[in-house]
């Protein structure tokens, strides 16, 4: 859920190291800025990579399964990471390690044991800012892995519930493709539920900001941990 832009001045104090709270605030404000753009231009328009329009059939897949094709709220994006595929995939599937490198993930706990696999469940939390119709809250998300193919793809789904805010189901697909010099990560997510569907542009902007931040932090962490050849 995942930018404050204070006016610069010659007397501006020396920047302090980024804290988890500040990193989360940055993500939240970026999302709200995106909301302003979406609201001022009307409903989100479909594009090849990012869309808020329903009835899509050409989305990302994992073992033949994708996001909800009828969802009104969706976002798709990608990034190339200069790190070995094994490093990136391990970071992404070590769900209990997410809080160590993702500022907006406050906690994450496996509900089973062993390697992450189809059927695995995990519960994680992330802050959600106040909107015109919902209070500031912390979302509790219970995700179930539906499909997983090692070093290739992951698909999970589940509800997100907070005080005054509910997403009935989020469906999230990740594709990992080895490319020259690294790995291309593609991700797509959809949300459904009457509350978030009441304002599709707002919900789409919040979803998009969270996914963009996730990829930025995954890229930064994986490249810092680059422990092998990328080719």
Short mmCIF file of C-alpha atoms in Angstrom, two decimals:
data_model
loop_
_atom_site.label_atom_id
_atom_site.label_comp_id
_atom_site.label_asym_id
_atom_site.label_seq_id
_atom_site.Cartn_x
_atom_site.Cartn_y
_atom_site.Cartn_z
CA UNK A 1 0.00 0.00 0.00
CA UNK A 2 1.36 0.52 -0.38
CA UNK A 3 6.08 11.74 -1.67
CA UNK A 4 6.13 14.31 0.44
CA UNK A 5 7.61 17.28 -1.40
CA UNK A 6 8.43 20.01 1.15
CA UNK A 7 9.64 23.27 -0.35
CA UNK A 8 13.42 23.46 -0.49
CA UNK A 9 15.20 26.31 1.25
CA UNK A 10 18.76 27.26 2.02
CA UNK A 11 18.01 26.66 5.69
CA UNK A 12 16.70 23.16 5.16
CA UNK A 13 18.07 20.84 7.90
CA UNK A 14 20.48 18.09 7.01
CA UNK A 15 18.52 15.00 5.86
CA UNK A 16 18.17 12.21 8.40
CA UNK A 17 18.48 8.54 7.48
CA UNK A 18 15.22 7.12 6.07
CA UNK A 19 13.21 5.27 8.69
CA UNK A 20 10.55 2.63 8.05
CA UNK A 21 7.81 5.13 8.98
CA UNK A 22 9.17 7.76 6.60
CA UNK A 23 9.55 5.24 3.78
CA UNK A 24 5.93 4.23 4.22
CA UNK A 25 4.81 7.86 4.28
CA UNK A 26 6.66 8.44 1.03
CA UNK A 27 4.79 5.55 -0.62
CA UNK A 28 1.44 6.72 0.72
CA UNK A 29 1.88 10.29 -0.47
CA UNK A 30 3.02 9.10 -3.88
CA UNK A 31 -0.17 7.08 -4.11
CA UNK A 32 -2.29 10.06 -3.18
CA UNK A 33 -0.51 12.15 -5.81
CA UNK A 34 -1.36 9.50 -8.37
CA UNK A 35 -4.97 9.58 -7.18
CA UNK A 36 -5.12 13.30 -7.91
CA UNK A 37 -4.03 12.69 -11.49
CA UNK A 38 -6.52 9.87 -12.00
CA UNK A 39 -9.45 11.77 -10.54
CA UNK A 40 -8.71 14.89 -12.56
CA UNK A 41 -8.61 12.94 -15.83
CA UNK A 42 -11.61 10.69 -15.22
CA UNK A 43 -11.73 6.87 -14.98
CA UNK A 44 -8.47 4.99 -15.50
CA UNK A 45 -7.85 4.10 -19.14
CA UNK A 46 -6.48 0.76 -20.29
CA UNK A 47 -2.84 0.64 -21.35
CA UNK A 48 -0.64 -2.33 -22.28
CA UNK A 49 0.97 -2.46 -18.84
CA UNK A 50 -1.29 -0.60 -16.39
CA UNK A 51 -5.06 -0.61 -16.38
CA UNK A 52 -8.18 -0.23 -14.31
CA UNK A 53 -10.57 -1.67 -16.90
CA UNK A 54 -12.45 -4.95 -16.55
CA UNK A 55 -12.71 -8.03 -18.79
CA UNK A 56 -9.03 -8.62 -19.57
CA UNK A 57 -7.91 -11.98 -20.92
CA UNK A 58 -4.25 -11.40 -21.84
CA UNK A 59 -2.79 -10.97 -18.37
CA UNK A 60 0.08 -12.72 -16.65
CA UNK A 61 -0.27 -16.42 -15.84
CA UNK A 62 1.25 -18.99 -13.51
CA UNK A 63 0.62 -22.58 -14.58
CA UNK A 64 -2.26 -21.34 -16.72
CA UNK A 65 -3.96 -19.27 -14.00
CA UNK A 66 -4.05 -15.49 -13.87
CA UNK A 67 -5.70 -12.59 -12.04
CA UNK A 68 -9.46 -12.03 -11.97
CA UNK A 69 -10.43 -11.21 -15.59
CA UNK A 70 -13.56 -9.36 -14.45
CA UNK A 71 -11.95 -7.21 -11.76
CA UNK A 72 -12.45 -3.47 -12.09
CA UNK A 73 -9.26 -2.73 -10.17
CA UNK A 74 -6.01 -4.00 -11.67
CA UNK A 75 -2.42 -2.92 -12.16
CA UNK A 76 0.47 -4.47 -14.07
CA UNK A 77 4.10 -3.42 -14.15
CA UNK A 78 7.62 -4.83 -14.54
CA UNK A 79 11.30 -4.22 -13.88
CA UNK A 80 14.68 -5.69 -14.86
CA UNK A 81 16.91 -6.59 -11.91
CA UNK A 82 20.66 -7.06 -12.34
CA UNK A 83 20.97 -10.10 -10.10
CA UNK A 84 20.81 -13.88 -10.49
CA UNK A 85 17.37 -15.41 -10.88
CA UNK A 86 17.94 -17.59 -7.81
CA UNK A 87 18.65 -14.51 -5.65
CA UNK A 88 15.51 -12.69 -6.79
CA UNK A 89 13.24 -15.72 -6.46
CA UNK A 90 14.57 -16.55 -3.00
CA UNK A 91 13.94 -12.99 -1.77
CA UNK A 92 10.41 -13.03 -3.12
CA UNK A 93 9.45 -16.43 -1.72
CA UNK A 94 10.99 -15.89 1.73
CA UNK A 95 7.79 -14.18 2.83
CA UNK A 96 8.79 -13.97 6.50
CA UNK A 97 11.83 -11.96 5.41
CA UNK A 98 9.79 -9.28 3.61
CA UNK A 99 9.79 -6.78 6.53
CA UNK A 100 13.61 -6.67 6.42
CA UNK A 101 13.64 -5.09 2.95
CA UNK A 102 10.10 -3.83 2.24
CA UNK A 103 9.30 -0.71 4.24
CA UNK A 104 5.50 -1.00 3.80
CA UNK A 105 5.40 -4.59 5.14
CA UNK A 106 5.06 -4.29 8.90
CA UNK A 107 4.97 -8.03 9.66
CA UNK A 108 4.76 -11.36 7.84
CA UNK A 109 4.27 -14.85 9.25
CA UNK A 110 4.01 -18.26 7.60
CA UNK A 111 0.98 -20.29 8.68
CA UNK A 112 2.64 -23.58 7.69
CA UNK A 113 6.15 -25.01 7.42
CA UNK A 114 8.60 -26.03 4.73
CA UNK A 115 9.33 -24.48 1.34
CA UNK A 116 6.73 -22.07 -0.02
CA UNK A 117 4.50 -24.11 -2.33
CA UNK A 118 0.95 -24.41 -3.65
CA UNK A 119 -1.34 -24.44 -0.63
CA UNK A 120 1.04 -22.49 1.63
CA UNK A 121 -0.51 -19.64 3.60
CA UNK A 122 0.98 -16.54 5.18
CA UNK A 123 -0.43 -13.54 7.06
CA UNK A 124 1.08 -10.10 6.65
CA UNK A 125 0.26 -6.50 7.52
CA UNK A 126 0.67 -3.19 5.72
CA UNK A 127 -0.56 0.35 6.47
CA UNK A 128 -3.35 1.97 4.44
CA UNK A 129 -3.72 5.76 4.49
CA UNK A 130 -6.97 7.59 5.12
CA UNK A 131 -9.07 8.36 2.06
CA UNK A 132 -12.21 10.50 1.66
CA UNK A 133 -14.33 7.44 2.56
CA UNK A 134 -12.09 5.25 4.77
CA UNK A 135 -9.96 5.83 7.88
CA UNK A 136 -6.24 5.28 8.20
CA UNK A 137 -5.78 1.65 9.16
CA UNK A 138 -3.53 -1.40 9.04
CA UNK A 139 -4.56 -4.12 6.61
CA UNK A 140 -4.27 -7.73 7.73
CA UNK A 141 -3.81 -9.89 4.63
CA UNK A 142 -4.11 -13.66 4.60
CA UNK A 143 -2.60 -15.00 1.37
CA UNK A 144 -2.83 -18.52 -0.01
CA UNK A 145 -0.35 -19.65 -2.66
CA UNK A 146 -2.40 -21.12 -5.51
CA UNK A 147 0.38 -21.90 -8.00
CA UNK A 148 4.17 -21.83 -7.77
CA UNK A 149 6.82 -22.91 -10.25
CA UNK A 150 10.36 -22.53 -8.99
CA UNK A 151 12.30 -19.65 -10.61
CA UNK A 152 9.36 -19.06 -12.95
CA UNK A 153 6.13 -17.83 -11.37
CA UNK A 154 3.99 -17.42 -8.26
CA UNK A 155 0.26 -16.78 -7.86
CA UNK A 156 -1.48 -16.12 -4.57
CA UNK A 157 -4.81 -14.72 -3.45
CA UNK A 158 -6.73 -13.73 -0.35
CA UNK A 159 -8.66 -11.03 1.52
CA UNK A 160 -7.31 -7.89 3.18
CA UNK A 161 -9.17 -6.56 6.22
CA UNK A 162 -8.63 -3.46 8.33
CA UNK A 163 -10.69 -1.17 10.54
CA UNK A 164 -13.17 0.47 8.17
CA UNK A 165 -11.63 -1.07 5.03
CA UNK A 166 -11.97 -4.43 3.31
CA UNK A 167 -10.71 -5.92 0.04
CA UNK A 168 -12.73 -9.08 -0.53
CA UNK A 169 -10.05 -10.70 -2.68
CA UNK A 170 -6.72 -9.72 -4.10
CA UNK A 171 -5.17 -11.98 -6.75
CA UNK A 172 -1.46 -11.48 -7.42
CA UNK A 173 0.68 -13.06 -10.15
CA UNK A 174 4.46 -12.80 -10.52
CA UNK A 175 6.49 -13.93 -13.56
CA UNK A 176 10.30 -14.29 -13.47
CA UNK A 177 12.18 -14.43 -16.78
CA UNK A 178 15.94 -14.75 -17.14
CA UNK A 179 17.31 -12.10 -19.50
CA UNK A 180 20.80 -11.00 -20.47
CA UNK A 181 22.38 -9.41 -17.42
CA UNK A 182 19.64 -10.27 -14.97
CA UNK A 183 15.97 -11.05 -14.48
CA UNK A 184 12.80 -9.45 -15.78
CA UNK A 185 10.06 -9.40 -13.13
CA UNK A 186 6.47 -8.88 -14.27
CA UNK A 187 3.66 -8.55 -11.78
CA UNK A 188 -0.09 -8.07 -12.03
CA UNK A 189 -2.70 -7.77 -9.29
CA UNK A 190 -6.47 -7.34 -9.12
CA UNK A 191 -8.78 -6.32 -6.29
CA UNK A 192 -12.48 -7.03 -5.88
CA UNK A 193 -15.00 -5.93 -3.26
CA UNK A 194 -17.83 -3.43 -3.02
CA UNK A 195 -15.90 -1.00 -0.84
CA UNK A 196 -12.85 -0.59 -3.08
CA UNK A 197 -14.96 -0.74 -6.24
CA UNK A 198 -16.86 2.34 -5.05
CA UNK A 199 -13.87 4.43 -6.23
CA UNK A 200 -11.97 2.54 -8.93
CA UNK A 201 -9.46 5.34 -9.78
CA UNK A 202 -8.54 5.77 -6.11
CA UNK A 203 -8.13 2.04 -5.50
CA UNK A 204 -6.15 1.57 -8.73
CA UNK A 205 -3.76 4.36 -7.77
CA UNK A 206 -3.19 2.88 -4.33
CA UNK A 207 -2.60 -0.59 -5.77
CA UNK A 208 -0.22 0.78 -8.40
CA UNK A 209 1.84 2.79 -5.93
CA UNK A 210 2.26 -0.26 -3.73
CA UNK A 211 3.41 -2.50 -6.59
CA UNK A 212 5.86 0.08 -7.93
CA UNK A 213 7.39 0.47 -4.47
CA UNK A 214 7.59 -3.33 -4.08
CA UNK A 215 9.55 -3.68 -7.33
CA UNK A 216 11.87 -0.79 -6.45
CA UNK A 217 12.74 -2.33 -3.11
CA UNK A 218 13.08 -5.83 -4.56
CA UNK A 219 15.47 -4.47 -7.19
CA UNK A 220 17.53 -2.52 -4.65
CA UNK A 221 17.81 -5.47 -2.27
CA UNK A 222 18.52 -8.13 -4.90
CA UNK A 223 21.20 -6.05 -6.61
CA UNK A 224 22.86 -5.34 -3.27
CA UNK A 225 22.92 -9.09 -2.54
CA UNK A 226 24.13 -10.07 -6.00
CA UNK A 227 26.14 -13.17 -5.16
CA UNK A 228 26.60 -14.85 -8.50
CA UNK A 229 26.70 -14.42 -12.28
CA UNK A 230 23.61 -12.92 -13.93
CA UNK A 231 24.15 -14.23 -17.43
#
